[in-house]
Coordinates of C-alpha atoms in Angstrom, one line a residue:
M1 CA 25.2 38.1 -6.9
E2 CA 21.8 38.7 -5.8
T3 CA 19.5 37.8 -8.6
E4 CA 21.1 34.0 -8.7
R5 CA 20.3 34.0 -4.7
N6 CA 17.2 35.1 -5.7
L7 CA 17.1 32.3 -8.3
E8 CA 18.2 29.7 -6.0
Q9 CA 15.9 30.8 -3.3
K10 CA 12.7 30.6 -6.1
E11 CA 14.0 27.0 -6.8
Q12 CA 14.1 26.1 -3.5
H13 CA 10.6 27.3 -2.8
L14 CA 9.6 25.5 -6.2
K15 CA 10.5 22.0 -5.0
A16 CA 8.8 22.4 -1.6
V17 CA 5.8 23.9 -3.1
S18 CA 6.4 20.4 -5.7
K19 CA 6.9 17.7 -2.5
E20 CA 4.2 19.5 -0.3
Q21 CA 2.0 19.3 -3.0
E22 CA 2.4 15.3 -4.1
Q23 CA 2.1 14.7 -0.6
V24 CA -1.3 15.9 -0.4
E25 CA -1.8 14.0 -3.2
E26 CA -0.5 10.6 -1.8
L27 CA -3.1 11.6 2.0
L28 CA -5.6 11.3 -1.0
R29 CA -4.9 8.9 -2.9
R30 CA -4.5 6.4 0.3
G31 CA -8.0 7.7 1.8
S32 CA -9.9 6.8 -1.1
I33 CA -8.3 3.8 -1.1
R34 CA -9.2 3.2 2.5
H35 CA -12.5 4.3 1.9
Y36 CA -13.3 1.7 -1.5
F37 CA -12.4 -1.3 0.7
L38 CA -13.7 0.5 4.2
G39 CA -16.8 2.9 3.2
P40 CA -16.4 6.0 3.5
E41 CA -16.5 7.6 7.3
N42 CA -19.5 8.3 9.5
I43 CA -18.9 11.0 11.6
W44 CA -17.1 9.4 14.4
S45 CA -14.0 9.0 12.7
Q46 CA -14.1 12.3 11.2
E47 CA -12.9 15.9 11.8
G48 CA -15.7 17.0 13.7
F49 CA -15.5 14.5 16.2
G50 CA -11.9 14.0 17.5
T51 CA -12.9 18.0 17.4
V52 CA -14.9 18.0 19.8
M53 CA -12.8 15.2 22.0
G54 CA -10.3 18.0 21.7
G55 CA -12.5 20.5 23.0
V56 CA -13.4 17.8 26.9
F57 CA -9.8 17.2 27.5
T58 CA -9.3 20.5 27.2
A59 CA -12.1 21.5 29.6
V60 CA -11.2 19.2 32.0
L61 CA -8.0 20.0 32.1
G62 CA -8.4 23.5 32.9
G63 CA -11.3 22.7 34.8
I64 CA -10.5 19.9 37.1
L65 CA -7.0 18.1 36.6
L66 CA -4.9 21.4 36.6
P67 CA -7.0 23.2 39.9
K68 CA -6.4 19.7 41.6
L69 CA -3.1 19.0 41.1
L70 CA -1.7 22.9 41.3
L71 CA -4.2 25.1 42.8
Y72 CA -4.6 22.4 45.7
S73 CA -1.3 23.9 47.3
N74 CA -0.6 26.9 45.4
S75 CA -3.0 29.2 45.5
S76 CA -1.8 31.6 42.9
A77 CA -4.0 34.3 40.9
V78 CA -2.3 33.5 37.3
L79 CA -2.8 29.9 37.5
S80 CA -6.3 30.4 38.4
Y81 CA -7.1 32.9 35.8
I82 CA -4.6 30.0 32.9
C83 CA -7.0 27.3 34.2
W84 CA -10.2 29.2 33.8
I85 CA -9.2 30.4 29.8
M86 CA -8.3 26.5 29.5
T87 CA -12.3 25.5 30.0
A88 CA -13.4 28.0 28.4
A89 CA -11.5 27.5 25.3
G90 CA -12.2 23.8 25.5
I91 CA -16.1 24.9 25.4
I92 CA -15.4 27.1 22.9
I93 CA -13.4 24.2 20.6
F94 CA -16.5 21.7 21.9
G95 CA -19.2 23.5 20.6
K96 CA -16.8 24.3 17.3
G97 CA -16.8 19.9 17.3
L98 CA -19.7 19.5 17.2
Y99 CA -21.0 22.4 15.2
G100 CA -18.7 20.7 12.3
M101 CA -20.1 16.8 13.5
L102 CA -23.4 18.4 12.0
K103 CA -22.6 19.6 9.0
E104 CA -20.2 16.5 8.8
S105 CA -23.7 14.5 9.3
R106 CA -25.5 16.4 6.5
M107 CA -23.1 15.8 3.8
E108 CA -23.3 12.9 1.3
R109 CA -21.7 9.6 1.2
K110 CA -20.7 8.1 -2.0
P111 CA -19.3 4.8 -2.0
V112 CA -15.2 5.1 -4.2
P113 CA -16.1 3.5 -7.6
D114 CA -13.8 0.5 -9.0
R115 CA -12.4 3.2 -11.2
V116 CA -10.8 5.1 -9.0
H117 CA -8.9 1.8 -7.0
D118 CA -8.0 0.7 -10.7
E119 CA -6.5 4.4 -11.2
I120 CA -4.6 4.3 -8.5
L121 CA -3.6 0.9 -8.7
E122 CA -2.2 1.2 -12.2
Y123 CA -0.2 4.3 -10.6
D124 CA 1.2 2.0 -7.5
M125 CA 2.4 -0.4 -10.5
T126 CA 3.9 2.1 -12.0
G127 CA 6.3 2.8 -9.1
L128 CA 7.2 -0.5 -8.4
K129 CA 8.2 -1.2 -11.2
D130 CA 10.7 1.8 -11.2
I131 CA 11.8 0.2 -7.9
S132 CA 11.8 -3.4 -9.1
K133 CA 14.0 -2.1 -12.0
Q134 CA 16.0 -0.3 -9.8
L135 CA 16.5 -2.7 -7.2
L136 CA 18.2 -5.4 -9.9
K137 CA 20.7 -2.9 -11.4
E138 CA 22.2 -2.5 -8.3
N139 CA 21.7 -6.4 -6.8
I140 CA 22.9 -8.1 -10.0
S141 CA 26.3 -7.0 -12.0
R142 CA 25.2 -8.8 -15.4
L143 CA 22.5 -5.9 -15.8
K144 CA 25.5 -3.3 -15.3
E145 CA 28.2 -5.2 -17.7
E146 CA 26.4 -7.2 -20.5
E147 CA 22.4 -6.7 -20.2
N148 CA 20.2 -3.4 -20.8
I149 CA 17.1 -4.1 -18.8
D150 CA 15.2 -0.7 -20.0
D151 CA 15.5 -2.6 -22.8
M152 CA 13.9 -6.5 -21.7
E153 CA 10.4 -7.2 -22.4
M154 CA 8.9 -7.2 -19.2
L155 CA 5.3 -8.2 -16.8
L156 CA 4.2 -7.7 -13.8
V157 CA 2.4 -9.6 -11.1
K158 CA -0.1 -9.9 -8.4
G159 CA -1.4 -12.2 -5.9
P160 CA -3.6 -11.2 -2.1
R161 CA -1.2 -11.9 0.4
D162 CA -2.6 -12.1 4.1
Y163 CA 0.7 -11.2 5.7
V164 CA 1.8 -7.4 5.7
H165 CA 4.1 -5.8 8.0
N166 CA 1.5 -3.4 9.8
V167 CA -0.9 -5.4 11.7
N168 CA -3.5 -2.9 11.5
L169 CA -3.3 -2.6 7.8
P170 CA -4.4 -6.1 6.4
L171 CA -6.0 -7.7 3.8
V172 CA -9.2 -6.5 3.2
W173 CA -11.8 -8.2 -0.8
K174 CA -14.6 -5.9 -2.2
L175 CA -16.1 -7.1 -4.7
G176 CA -16.6 -4.8 -7.1
D177 CA -19.6 -3.9 -9.3
D178 CA -18.1 -5.6 -12.4
G179 CA -18.0 -9.4 -10.4
K180 CA -14.1 -8.4 -9.9
L181 CA -12.5 -9.1 -6.1
R182 CA -9.9 -6.7 -5.9
Y183 CA -7.9 -7.1 -2.2
S184 CA -5.8 -4.2 -0.4
N185 CA -2.5 -6.1 0.1
F186 CA -0.1 -8.1 -3.0
S187 CA 2.4 -9.4 -3.6
L188 CA 4.6 -8.4 -7.0
M189 CA 6.8 -10.6 -8.6
A190 CA 8.4 -8.7 -12.0
L191 CA 9.8 -10.4 -14.3
Y192 CA 12.3 -9.1 -16.9
F193 CA 13.3 -11.3 -19.8
G194 CA 16.8 -11.4 -21.2
K195 CA 18.6 -13.6 -23.2
E196 CA 19.6 -16.1 -21.6
N197 CA 18.3 -15.5 -17.7
L198 CA 14.8 -14.2 -16.0
Y199 CA 15.5 -11.4 -14.2
I200 CA 12.8 -11.6 -11.2
F201 CA 12.1 -8.5 -8.6
T202 CA 9.4 -9.7 -5.7
S203 CA 7.8 -7.4 -3.1
I204 CA 4.8 -7.1 -1.0
F205 CA 2.6 -3.6 -1.2
N206 CA 0.0 -2.7 0.8
L207 CA -1.9 -0.3 -1.2
R208 CA -3.4 2.0 2.4
N209 CA -0.7 2.5 3.0
G210 CA 1.6 2.9 -0.2
T211 CA 4.3 1.2 1.2
S212 CA 6.5 -1.6 -0.3
N213 CA 8.3 -4.4 2.1
F214 CA 10.4 -7.0 2.0
P215 CA 11.8 -6.6 -1.5
H216 CA 14.5 -9.3 -3.2
T217 CA 15.9 -10.1 -6.6
Y218 CA 16.9 -13.4 -8.1
E219 CA 18.8 -13.9 -11.6
C220 CA 17.6 -17.6 -13.1
P221 CA 18.8 -18.9 -16.3
Y222 CA 16.6 -20.3 -18.4
H223 CA 18.0 -23.6 -18.9
K224 CA 17.6 -24.4 -15.4
I225 CA 13.7 -23.4 -14.8
R226 CA 12.6 -27.0 -14.5
F227 CA 8.7 -26.1 -14.0
V228 CA 6.6 -23.2 -14.1
G229 CA 3.1 -23.3 -13.5
F230 CA 0.2 -23.6 -11.2
E231 CA -0.4 -25.4 -8.2
D232 CA -3.3 -25.8 -6.1
R233 CA -2.7 -26.0 -2.4
T234 CA -4.2 -26.4 0.7
V235 CA -2.4 -24.3 3.6
E236 CA -3.8 -24.0 7.4
T237 CA -1.8 -20.9 8.7
V238 CA -2.2 -18.6 11.3
N239 CA -3.8 -14.6 10.6
Q240 CA -2.9 -12.2 12.0
Q241 CA -6.1 -12.6 14.8
N242 CA -4.1 -15.1 15.4
K243 CA -6.6 -17.5 14.7
S244 CA -5.2 -20.5 13.2
V245 CA -7.6 -20.8 9.1
V246 CA -7.1 -23.2 6.2
Q247 CA -7.0 -21.6 2.5
N248 CA -7.2 -23.1 -0.3
L249 CA -4.9 -21.5 -2.8
R250 CA -3.7 -21.7 -6.6
M251 CA 0.0 -20.8 -6.7
L252 CA 1.7 -19.4 -9.4
V253 CA 5.1 -21.5 -9.4
I254 CA 8.4 -21.4 -10.8
D255 CA 11.3 -23.6 -9.6
G256 CA 14.6 -23.2 -11.3
G257 CA 16.7 -26.0 -8.8
D258 CA 17.1 -27.6 -4.9
G259 CA 18.5 -24.3 -3.3
E260 CA 15.7 -23.1 -1.4
D261 CA 16.2 -19.8 -3.6
D262 CA 15.4 -21.1 -6.5
K263 CA 12.1 -22.0 -6.2
L264 CA 9.7 -19.2 -5.9
S265 CA 5.5 -19.2 -5.0
M266 CA 3.1 -16.6 -5.4
T267 CA -0.8 -16.8 -4.3
V268 CA -2.6 -15.9 -7.2
K269 CA -6.5 -17.3 -6.1
D270 CA -8.3 -17.7 -2.5
Y271 CA -10.5 -20.2 -3.9
G272 CA -12.2 -20.0 -0.4
I273 CA -12.6 -15.8 -1.0
V274 CA -13.8 -16.8 -4.6
K275 CA -16.5 -18.4 -3.4
D276 CA -17.5 -16.7 -0.3
L277 CA -17.7 -13.5 -2.3
N278 CA -19.3 -15.4 -5.4
G279 CA -16.6 -12.8 -7.7
T280 CA -13.6 -13.6 -10.2
I281 CA -9.8 -12.5 -9.9
D282 CA -8.4 -11.7 -12.8
N283 CA -5.8 -13.9 -12.8
S284 CA -4.5 -13.1 -16.4
D285 CA -1.4 -11.9 -15.9
A286 CA 0.0 -14.9 -14.1
E287 CA -1.3 -17.0 -17.2
K288 CA 1.0 -15.1 -19.6
A289 CA 3.9 -15.1 -17.4
V290 CA 3.3 -18.9 -17.9
R291 CA 3.6 -18.4 -21.1
M292 CA 5.9 -16.3 -21.9
I293 CA 8.7 -18.0 -19.7
T294 CA 7.8 -21.2 -21.2
E295 CA 8.3 -20.2 -24.7
K296 CA 11.5 -18.9 -23.5
T297 CA 13.1 -22.3 -21.8
Q298 CA 11.9 -24.1 -24.4
R299 CA 14.2 -21.7 -26.9
N300 CA 17.0 -21.8 -24.3

């Protein structure tokens, strides 16, 4: 009995350690992505400066604010002693923060290479593939009763997305050393090719915090698809800074009927950004999607 209990405790401990390790690895991934798009942190955004501000706050609280608030009407020696301790602690913390800032200022700050971004993106895309399968199975009964989604050919297509749920993490672009443009927020379309139907999962993903939002699933018979291809559109919209902007976009369009949910479109290229940053955007997955869907519709 005791052995079983020990085994359970050991298993729970290993799970807790594994979970904590995964959380640390996720924080490192998002930190790398943040540094890739925004550059290495300076001393004002690192731990040392935060410690300095904590020391200043503690010293001011113990040396000025508390004495005015508490000792004004109470001359307790204990309260006076506590205020002195807080003031001394604040000064020590302040000195520790200054020392940390000095060390951080001497550290070499290298930009994050394209390779690291691409590895993290591949990791996230694998996770989104698993999410898409799960939600399609849950939402479409045919995938439970008639077809096995695990046996289907699938394709992931993504494109830059300006709108996200978190206004503090807007779309950011980066021109890589290879001349390719990379973006922090994107729309995702996961396409699963069944025998007679195309199954689609869409969502919006933010690389900087690793979250997927606004998931939707669709079932579209091939014989109902009237058009699949690219359209160039000029779109006037309002960005997250509440400014009116005009965008020249290349859209991937799938038209499967007259209903509002029967027409899907997703940005795959922003011509303005391509021109301004003098880079290229890889649309090979979107082009492959058009070819594959076209072949399926012609057979059906």
